[in-house]
Coordinates of C-alpha atoms and ligand atoms in Angstrom, one line a residue:
M1 CA 16.3 -5.8 -0.3
A2 CA 12.9 -3.9 -1.2
D3 CA 13.8 -2.4 -4.3
G4 CA 16.6 -4.2 -5.2
T5 CA 18.8 -1.0 -4.9
A6 CA 19.8 -0.4 -1.1
P7 CA 20.6 -2.7 1.0
L8 CA 18.6 -2.5 4.7
S9 CA 20.9 -3.5 7.2
D10 CA 19.9 -5.3 11.3
A11 CA 16.5 -6.2 9.0
A12 CA 14.8 -8.9 10.1
V13 CA 11.3 -10.3 7.7
W14 CA 8.1 -11.8 9.7
L15 CA 5.5 -14.3 7.7
E16 CA 2.7 -15.2 8.1
G17 CA 1.9 -18.9 6.8
E18 CA 3.4 -18.9 3.3
R19 CA 3.6 -15.0 2.9
I20 CA 6.3 -11.9 4.2
A21 CA 3.5 -10.7 6.6
A22 CA 5.9 -7.0 8.4
V23 CA 10.0 -6.5 7.0
G24 CA 12.3 -3.5 8.4
P25 CA 14.5 -3.4 11.6
A26 CA 14.4 -6.2 13.2
S27 CA 14.3 -3.6 16.8
E28 CA 10.4 -2.8 15.8
V29 CA 9.9 -6.4 13.5
L30 CA 10.8 -8.3 15.9
P31 CA 8.6 -7.4 18.8
R32 CA 5.5 -6.7 16.3
A33 CA 6.1 -10.5 15.8
R34 CA 6.2 -12.1 19.4
S35 CA 3.1 -10.0 20.6
A36 CA 1.3 -11.8 17.8
G37 CA 1.7 -14.9 19.2
D38 CA 4.4 -17.8 19.9
V39 CA 7.0 -16.8 16.7
E40 CA 10.0 -19.6 15.3
Q41 CA 13.2 -17.8 15.1
I42 CA 15.4 -18.5 11.9
D43 CA 18.5 -16.7 12.0
L44 CA 20.3 -15.9 9.6
D45 CA 23.6 -15.3 10.7
G46 CA 24.3 -11.6 9.1
G47 CA 23.1 -12.8 5.9
Y48 CA 21.3 -11.0 2.6
L49 CA 18.8 -11.6 2.0
T50 CA 17.3 -11.5 -1.1
P51 CA 13.6 -12.6 -3.1
G52 CA 14.1 -15.7 -5.2
L53 CA 16.2 -15.3 -8.7
V54 CA 13.3 -16.2 -11.6
N55 CA 14.7 -17.7 -14.4
M56 CA 12.1 -16.8 -17.6
H57 CA 13.7 -19.0 -20.1
T58 CA 13.9 -23.1 -19.1
H59 CA 14.1 -26.1 -20.9
L60 CA 13.2 -28.4 -18.4
S61 CA 13.1 -30.9 -20.7
L62 CA 16.0 -29.4 -22.8
S63 CA 17.3 -32.1 -25.4
L64 CA 20.1 -30.7 -27.8
P65 CA 21.4 -32.5 -30.3
G66 CA 23.7 -35.3 -29.7
S67 CA 24.2 -38.5 -27.1
G68 CA 23.3 -36.0 -24.3
G69 CA 20.2 -35.5 -25.8
D70 CA 19.4 -38.1 -27.9
E71 CA 19.0 -40.1 -24.1
V72 CA 16.7 -37.5 -23.2
K73 CA 14.8 -38.1 -26.0
S74 CA 14.3 -41.8 -25.4
M75 CA 12.8 -41.1 -22.9
N76 CA 9.2 -42.6 -22.1
A77 CA 6.5 -40.0 -20.8
H78 CA 6.8 -41.7 -17.2
E79 CA 11.1 -40.7 -17.3
L80 CA 10.7 -38.4 -18.9
A81 CA 7.9 -36.7 -16.2
L82 CA 10.6 -37.9 -13.5
Y83 CA 13.4 -36.0 -15.0
M84 CA 12.0 -33.6 -15.5
A85 CA 10.3 -33.6 -11.2
D86 CA 14.7 -33.7 -10.4
G87 CA 15.6 -31.5 -12.6
A88 CA 12.6 -29.2 -10.8
R89 CA 13.9 -29.9 -7.2
R90 CA 17.5 -29.3 -8.8
T91 CA 16.3 -25.7 -9.4
L92 CA 14.6 -24.6 -6.7
L93 CA 18.0 -25.8 -4.4
S94 CA 19.5 -23.7 -6.3
G95 CA 18.2 -20.5 -5.3
V96 CA 15.8 -19.7 -8.6
T97 CA 12.6 -19.8 -6.7
T98 CA 10.3 -19.4 -9.7
V99 CA 10.6 -21.0 -13.7
R100 CA 9.2 -19.6 -16.8
C101 CA 9.1 -22.5 -19.2
V102 CA 9.7 -21.4 -22.9
A103 CA 8.3 -24.6 -24.2
E104 CA 8.3 -28.2 -22.2
K105 CA 8.1 -31.4 -24.0
D106 CA 4.4 -33.2 -24.7
H107 CA 2.5 -30.7 -21.8
V108 CA 4.5 -32.8 -18.3
D109 CA 5.3 -28.9 -17.3
F110 CA 1.7 -28.5 -16.6
A111 CA 1.4 -32.1 -14.7
L112 CA 4.5 -30.7 -13.3
R113 CA 2.8 -27.6 -12.3
R114 CA -0.3 -29.3 -10.7
A115 CA 2.5 -31.7 -8.8
I116 CA 4.6 -28.8 -7.1
Q117 CA 1.0 -26.4 -6.5
A118 CA 0.0 -29.7 -4.6
G119 CA 2.5 -30.0 -2.7
R120 CA 3.5 -34.1 -4.0
V121 CA 7.5 -32.3 -5.6
L122 CA 9.4 -30.4 -4.9
G123 CA 10.2 -27.2 -7.1
P124 CA 10.2 -23.2 -8.8
R125 CA 7.2 -21.8 -8.8
I126 CA 6.1 -22.7 -12.6
F127 CA 4.6 -20.1 -15.6
T128 CA 5.0 -21.8 -19.1
A129 CA 4.0 -22.0 -22.3
G130 CA 3.8 -25.7 -22.9
R131 CA 4.4 -26.3 -25.8
A132 CA 6.8 -23.8 -28.5
L133 CA 4.8 -22.4 -31.9
V134 CA 7.1 -23.2 -35.5
C135 CA 6.1 -23.1 -39.1
T136 CA 6.5 -27.1 -40.5
G137 CA 10.3 -28.1 -40.1
G138 CA 11.1 -24.6 -38.2
H139 CA 13.2 -24.3 -35.0
G140 CA 12.4 -27.1 -32.8
H141 CA 10.0 -28.6 -34.9
E142 CA 12.1 -32.8 -34.1
G143 CA 11.0 -32.0 -30.7
S144 CA 7.5 -32.7 -29.3
D145 CA 8.1 -29.2 -27.0
T146 CA 7.4 -27.6 -30.3
L147 CA 3.9 -27.3 -32.3
E148 CA 3.9 -27.3 -36.0
C149 CA 1.3 -25.0 -37.4
D150 CA 1.1 -22.9 -40.9
G151 CA -0.8 -20.0 -42.1
A152 CA -3.1 -17.0 -39.6
D153 CA -5.7 -19.7 -38.8
G154 CA -2.7 -23.0 -37.9
F155 CA -0.7 -20.7 -35.8
R156 CA -4.6 -19.2 -34.5
R157 CA -5.3 -23.0 -33.4
G158 CA -1.8 -23.6 -32.4
V159 CA -2.7 -20.3 -29.6
R160 CA -5.5 -21.8 -28.5
S161 CA -4.4 -25.1 -27.4
Q162 CA -1.7 -24.9 -25.8
I163 CA -4.0 -21.6 -24.1
K164 CA -6.8 -24.6 -23.5
A165 CA -4.0 -27.1 -22.2
G166 CA -3.2 -23.6 -19.8
A167 CA -0.6 -21.9 -20.9
D168 CA 0.1 -18.4 -19.3
L169 CA 2.1 -17.3 -21.9
I170 CA 2.8 -18.2 -25.8
K171 CA 6.1 -19.1 -27.0
V172 CA 6.7 -19.1 -31.0
M173 CA 9.9 -19.6 -32.8
I174 CA 10.0 -16.7 -35.2
S175 CA 13.3 -16.9 -37.0
G176 CA 16.2 -20.1 -37.2
G177 CA 18.4 -21.0 -34.9
I178 CA 21.6 -22.1 -33.4
A179 CA 20.2 -25.8 -32.9
G180 CA 18.7 -26.7 -36.0
E181 CA 20.0 -28.3 -39.0
H182 CA 18.9 -27.4 -42.0
E183 CA 18.3 -23.5 -41.3
A184 CA 20.6 -20.4 -40.5
I185 CA 20.7 -17.9 -37.4
H186 CA 19.1 -14.8 -39.6
T187 CA 15.7 -17.8 -41.8
P188 CA 13.1 -16.1 -40.8
Q189 CA 10.2 -18.6 -40.4
L190 CA 7.0 -16.8 -40.4
F191 CA 5.0 -14.2 -42.3
A192 CA 3.3 -11.2 -41.0
D193 CA 0.1 -12.5 -40.8
E194 CA 1.0 -15.7 -39.1
M195 CA 2.8 -13.5 -35.8
A196 CA 0.6 -10.8 -36.5
A197 CA -2.3 -13.6 -35.6
V198 CA 0.1 -15.1 -32.7
I199 CA -0.5 -12.0 -31.2
E200 CA -4.1 -10.5 -31.1
T201 CA -5.4 -14.2 -30.3
A202 CA -3.0 -14.9 -27.2
H203 CA -3.3 -10.9 -26.2
A204 CA -7.2 -11.6 -26.8
W205 CA -7.1 -14.6 -24.3
G206 CA -4.8 -12.0 -21.6
R207 CA -0.9 -13.7 -22.5
R208 CA 2.2 -12.4 -23.5
V209 CA 4.1 -13.4 -26.3
T210 CA 7.8 -14.4 -26.5
A211 CA 9.5 -14.8 -29.5
H212 CA 12.9 -16.3 -29.9
A213 CA 14.1 -15.0 -32.7
G214 CA 17.8 -13.4 -34.0
P215 CA 17.6 -11.6 -36.9
A216 CA 17.1 -7.2 -37.2
A217 CA 14.8 -7.2 -39.3
V218 CA 12.1 -10.1 -38.2
I219 CA 12.3 -8.9 -34.7
A220 CA 11.2 -5.4 -35.6
E221 CA 8.3 -6.7 -37.7
A222 CA 7.3 -8.5 -35.0
V223 CA 7.7 -6.1 -32.5
R224 CA 5.9 -3.4 -34.7
L225 CA 2.9 -6.1 -34.7
G226 CA 2.9 -6.3 -30.6
L227 CA 5.5 -8.6 -29.3
D228 CA 6.0 -8.6 -25.5
C229 CA 9.7 -10.3 -25.3
V230 CA 12.7 -11.3 -27.6
E231 CA 15.1 -14.7 -26.5
H232 CA 18.3 -14.6 -27.4
G233 CA 18.1 -11.5 -30.0
Y234 CA 21.9 -12.6 -31.7
Q235 CA 21.4 -9.9 -34.8
L236 CA 19.6 -6.6 -33.1
T237 CA 20.9 -3.4 -34.6
P238 CA 20.2 0.0 -32.4
E239 CA 17.5 1.1 -34.9
V240 CA 15.2 -2.0 -33.9
A241 CA 16.7 -1.7 -30.3
A242 CA 14.7 1.5 -29.8
D243 CA 11.9 0.3 -30.9
M244 CA 11.3 -2.2 -28.0
A245 CA 13.1 0.4 -25.0
E246 CA 10.0 2.3 -27.3
R247 CA 7.3 -0.4 -27.1
G248 CA 8.7 -2.4 -23.8
T249 CA 9.3 -5.1 -25.6
A250 CA 11.4 -7.5 -23.2
L251 CA 15.0 -9.0 -24.1
V252 CA 15.8 -12.4 -22.4
P253 CA 19.5 -12.5 -23.8
T254 CA 20.5 -16.2 -23.0
L255 CA 24.2 -14.9 -23.2
L256 CA 25.2 -18.9 -22.1
V257 CA 24.1 -20.3 -25.9
T258 CA 27.1 -18.8 -27.5
R259 CA 29.6 -19.4 -24.6
C260 CA 28.7 -22.6 -23.3
K261 CA 31.7 -25.1 -25.0
E262 CA 31.8 -27.2 -21.6
F263 CA 28.3 -27.7 -21.6
F264 CA 28.5 -29.1 -25.7
D265 CA 31.0 -30.8 -24.4
E266 CA 29.5 -32.5 -21.9
L267 CA 25.6 -34.0 -23.8
G268 CA 28.2 -34.5 -26.5
V269 CA 26.9 -31.6 -29.4
P270 CA 28.1 -32.0 -32.9
D271 CA 30.3 -29.4 -34.5
W272 CA 28.8 -28.1 -36.5
M273 CA 26.2 -26.9 -33.8
Q274 CA 28.8 -26.1 -31.7
C275 CA 30.8 -24.3 -34.3
R276 CA 27.3 -21.9 -35.2
S277 CA 27.0 -21.2 -31.0
L278 CA 30.4 -20.4 -30.8
D279 CA 31.6 -18.2 -33.7
A280 CA 27.5 -16.3 -32.9
G281 CA 28.6 -15.0 -29.6
P282 CA 30.5 -11.7 -29.9
R283 CA 27.7 -10.6 -32.1
H284 CA 25.3 -11.7 -29.5
L285 CA 27.2 -10.1 -27.2
E286 CA 27.6 -6.6 -28.8
S287 CA 23.6 -7.1 -29.6
Y288 CA 23.0 -7.2 -25.3
T289 CA 24.4 -4.2 -24.7
T290 CA 23.0 -2.2 -28.0
A291 CA 20.1 -3.4 -26.5
V292 CA 21.2 -1.6 -23.1
R293 CA 22.4 1.4 -24.8
A294 CA 19.6 1.8 -26.5
G295 CA 17.1 1.2 -22.8
V296 CA 15.3 -2.3 -23.4
E297 CA 14.3 -4.1 -20.4
V298 CA 16.8 -7.0 -20.0
L299 CA 16.9 -10.5 -17.8
L300 CA 17.6 -12.8 -17.0
G301 CA 17.0 -16.0 -18.0
S302 CA 19.8 -19.2 -19.1
D303 CA 18.2 -21.7 -21.9
M304 CA 19.9 -24.5 -19.9
P305 CA 19.0 -26.0 -17.7
P306 CA 19.0 -23.4 -14.3
F307 CA 20.5 -25.0 -12.5
W308 CA 22.6 -26.9 -14.3
N309 CA 26.9 -26.3 -13.4
F310 CA 28.8 -23.9 -15.5
E311 CA 32.3 -22.1 -14.4
G312 CA 31.9 -22.8 -10.4
T313 CA 28.5 -22.2 -10.3
S314 CA 25.2 -23.1 -11.1
A315 CA 23.8 -22.0 -15.1
S316 CA 21.8 -18.6 -13.7
V317 CA 23.7 -17.5 -11.7
R318 CA 26.4 -17.9 -14.8
E319 CA 24.3 -15.6 -17.5
L320 CA 24.0 -13.5 -14.5
E321 CA 27.4 -13.0 -13.7
Y322 CA 27.0 -12.8 -17.7
M323 CA 24.8 -10.3 -17.7
S324 CA 26.3 -7.9 -14.6
E325 CA 29.5 -7.6 -16.2
G326 CA 28.1 -7.1 -20.1
G327 CA 27.1 -3.3 -19.3
I328 CA 23.9 -3.3 -16.7
G329 CA 25.9 -3.6 -13.5
P330 CA 24.8 -5.2 -9.9
A331 CA 22.3 -3.7 -8.7
R332 CA 20.6 -3.9 -12.6
A333 CA 21.2 -7.7 -12.6
L334 CA 19.6 -8.8 -9.1
Y335 CA 16.7 -6.9 -10.4
A336 CA 16.9 -8.7 -14.2
G337 CA 16.7 -11.7 -12.0
T338 CA 14.2 -11.2 -9.0
L339 CA 12.0 -8.1 -9.7
G340 CA 11.5 -7.5 -13.5
P341 CA 10.9 -11.5 -14.4
A342 CA 8.4 -11.2 -11.9
R343 CA 6.4 -7.5 -13.5
W344 CA 7.0 -9.6 -17.2
L345 CA 5.0 -12.4 -15.7
G346 CA 2.7 -10.0 -14.5
A347 CA 2.9 -11.4 -10.8
E348 CA 5.0 -9.2 -9.0
A349 CA 1.7 -8.3 -6.5
D350 CA 3.4 -12.1 -5.6
L351 CA 6.9 -12.0 -6.9
G352 CA 10.3 -10.6 -7.3
T353 CA 11.0 -8.2 -3.8
V354 CA 11.3 -9.0 0.1
E355 CA 7.4 -7.1 1.1
P356 CA 4.8 -7.6 3.0
G357 CA 2.2 -9.7 0.9
R358 CA 4.5 -11.8 -1.1
F359 CA 5.7 -14.8 -1.2
A360 CA 7.7 -16.0 1.4
D361 CA 10.3 -17.2 -1.4
L362 CA 14.4 -15.7 -0.3
I363 CA 17.5 -16.4 -0.7
A364 CA 20.1 -15.9 1.6
M365 CA 24.3 -15.7 0.9
D366 CA 26.6 -13.8 2.5
A367 CA 28.3 -11.0 -0.5
D368 CA 26.4 -8.1 -0.8
P369 CA 24.7 -9.4 -4.9
S370 CA 23.8 -5.4 -5.0
Q371 CA 27.6 -5.2 -5.0
D372 CA 28.9 -8.0 -7.0
T373 CA 26.8 -10.8 -9.3
S374 CA 28.8 -13.4 -7.8
A375 CA 27.2 -13.3 -4.6
F376 CA 24.9 -15.3 -5.9
R377 CA 27.7 -18.3 -6.1
G378 CA 27.1 -18.2 -1.7
V379 CA 23.7 -19.0 -2.0
R380 CA 23.2 -20.9 0.9
W381 CA 19.7 -21.1 2.7
I382 CA 16.7 -21.0 0.3
M383 CA 13.1 -20.7 1.3
K384 CA 10.1 -20.9 -0.5
G385 CA 6.9 -20.0 0.2
G386 CA 7.9 -19.4 3.8
R387 CA 8.9 -23.0 4.2
V388 CA 13.3 -23.8 4.0
V389 CA 14.2 -26.7 1.8
R390 CA 18.1 -25.9 1.5
D391 CA 20.0 -24.4 4.8
D392 CA 24.6 -24.7 4.5
L393 CA 25.0 -24.2 7.7
A394 CA 22.2 -26.4 9.3
G395 CA 23.7 -29.0 6.7
W396 CA 20.6 -28.7 5.8
N397 CA 19.2 -29.1 2.4
A398 CA 16.7 -31.2 0.4
W399 CA 18.3 -32.7 -2.1
Ligands
ZN1 ZN1 15.2 -21.9 -25.7

């Protein structure tokens, strides 16, 4: 499926090295490939082939309040690096071939990205914000995955420090959230001059900005200042959604975070946080449908580790199912999990479609995901950069 709409039947994809050389009817592509020399042929046994999924809200070093999170917080740098490398491998083997990390601890994400690029660690392509910027005491300030800044100068320095470390984008927390004990979801946390400083500095360096944000008023202000993407958006209104649609501000709704009691229980997340999360669920879903109706670009992001086993599938696939059922349907869900994110990342020349010139980051399944998003539950073959990393029919899995 080149553009996320109509599947092409009896198709073949010709790869050269890590990229796609040709796509089309097998009767045309196979003779061309064979005439170019010796080619190895992989038969996908009638499977549906799509680009690998792109998860736009990932934390490989996630540590929520509670015993599960405490274990991650107590890791030293070496343990954390190995833990995140394991998460990266699981992510790729779940069919997510690219992630956008939006706050990782201690800059381990940069080391991990280098190790994956060098072929020393198996994992997805990583676009990362490094540490998220937050005001003193603001959302997520407790961990080494955030950097406290105050005042416009402080936030400018914060942006520059993450770019210096290698950040592809900037993440900033502009309101309270679910996991902060001393705040509410609707607490505004940055002043306008601080938000403007983040956005102007990042844009000057060619980096896009995404913001953790809940309340409509805070989001409206940031969108007017040029924000590129909203995470969660728990309490959007038709007015701010219309503004986002008009200005092209994307939404990564992370619907799972307000409907994942099973995950919270697994990690020993305390009652106060569980209540705040689950209570926000209905308004969160309403906010999402408001955005969809207004024409806001919505993109896949799980917040939970992308590979996490949740309700019979991975967190990434479950999130895409919620997005599909919540208003966009399967064809747009496929886009929201592949080409939409690639475009936001400015990587559509490399990722997001099965077309010549793109990386051969491909997944295969038995059902048609443009008809039913749950088809992704059956992903059984995964390739990244022309290398097969999982093939269930052959019993091969790089676990
Ligand atoms: Zn998050």
